[in-house]
Short mmCIF file of C-alpha atoms in Angstrom, two decimals:
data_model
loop_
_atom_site.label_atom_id
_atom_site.label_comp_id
_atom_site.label_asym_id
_atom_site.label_seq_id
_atom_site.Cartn_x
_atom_site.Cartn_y
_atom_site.Cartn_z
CA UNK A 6 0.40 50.97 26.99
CA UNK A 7 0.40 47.17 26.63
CA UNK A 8 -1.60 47.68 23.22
CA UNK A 9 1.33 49.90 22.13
CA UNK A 10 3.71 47.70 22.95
CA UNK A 11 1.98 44.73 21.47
CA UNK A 12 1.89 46.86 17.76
CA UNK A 13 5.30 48.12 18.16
CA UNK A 14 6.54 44.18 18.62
CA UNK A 15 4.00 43.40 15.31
CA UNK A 16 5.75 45.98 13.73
CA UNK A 17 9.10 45.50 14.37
CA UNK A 18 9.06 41.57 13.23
CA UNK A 19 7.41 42.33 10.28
CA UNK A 20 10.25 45.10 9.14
CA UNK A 21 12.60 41.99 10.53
CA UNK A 22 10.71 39.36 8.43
CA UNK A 23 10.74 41.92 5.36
CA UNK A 24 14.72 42.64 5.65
CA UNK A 25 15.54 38.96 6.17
CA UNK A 26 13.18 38.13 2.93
CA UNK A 27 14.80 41.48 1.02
CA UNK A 28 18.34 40.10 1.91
CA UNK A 29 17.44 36.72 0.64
CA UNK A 30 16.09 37.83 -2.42
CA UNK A 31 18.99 40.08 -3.44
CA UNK A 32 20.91 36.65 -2.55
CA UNK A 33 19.07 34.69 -5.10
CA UNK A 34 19.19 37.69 -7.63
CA UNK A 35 22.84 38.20 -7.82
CA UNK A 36 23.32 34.37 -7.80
CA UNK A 37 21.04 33.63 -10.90
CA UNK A 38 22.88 36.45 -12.69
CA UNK A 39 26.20 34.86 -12.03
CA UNK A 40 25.40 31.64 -13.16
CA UNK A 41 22.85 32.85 -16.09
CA UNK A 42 24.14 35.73 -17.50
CA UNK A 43 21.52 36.50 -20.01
CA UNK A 44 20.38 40.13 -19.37
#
């Protein structure tokens, strides 16, 4: 049980650390459209 536990906490900051990396990256997309609007 404490194995479980210890890969469900792995797992669930890793989908935490991917979201917060996603968000930031959307951030940074939309911004370097808006001030380079090449495309």
């Amino acid at each position: 049980m404490k194995v479980f536990l210890r890969i469900f906490a792995i797992v669930a900051a890793f989908s935490l650390c991917a979201a917060v990396a996603g968000m930031v990256i959307r951030i940074f997309k939309t911004r370097m459209t808006k001030y380079y609007k090449v495309y």
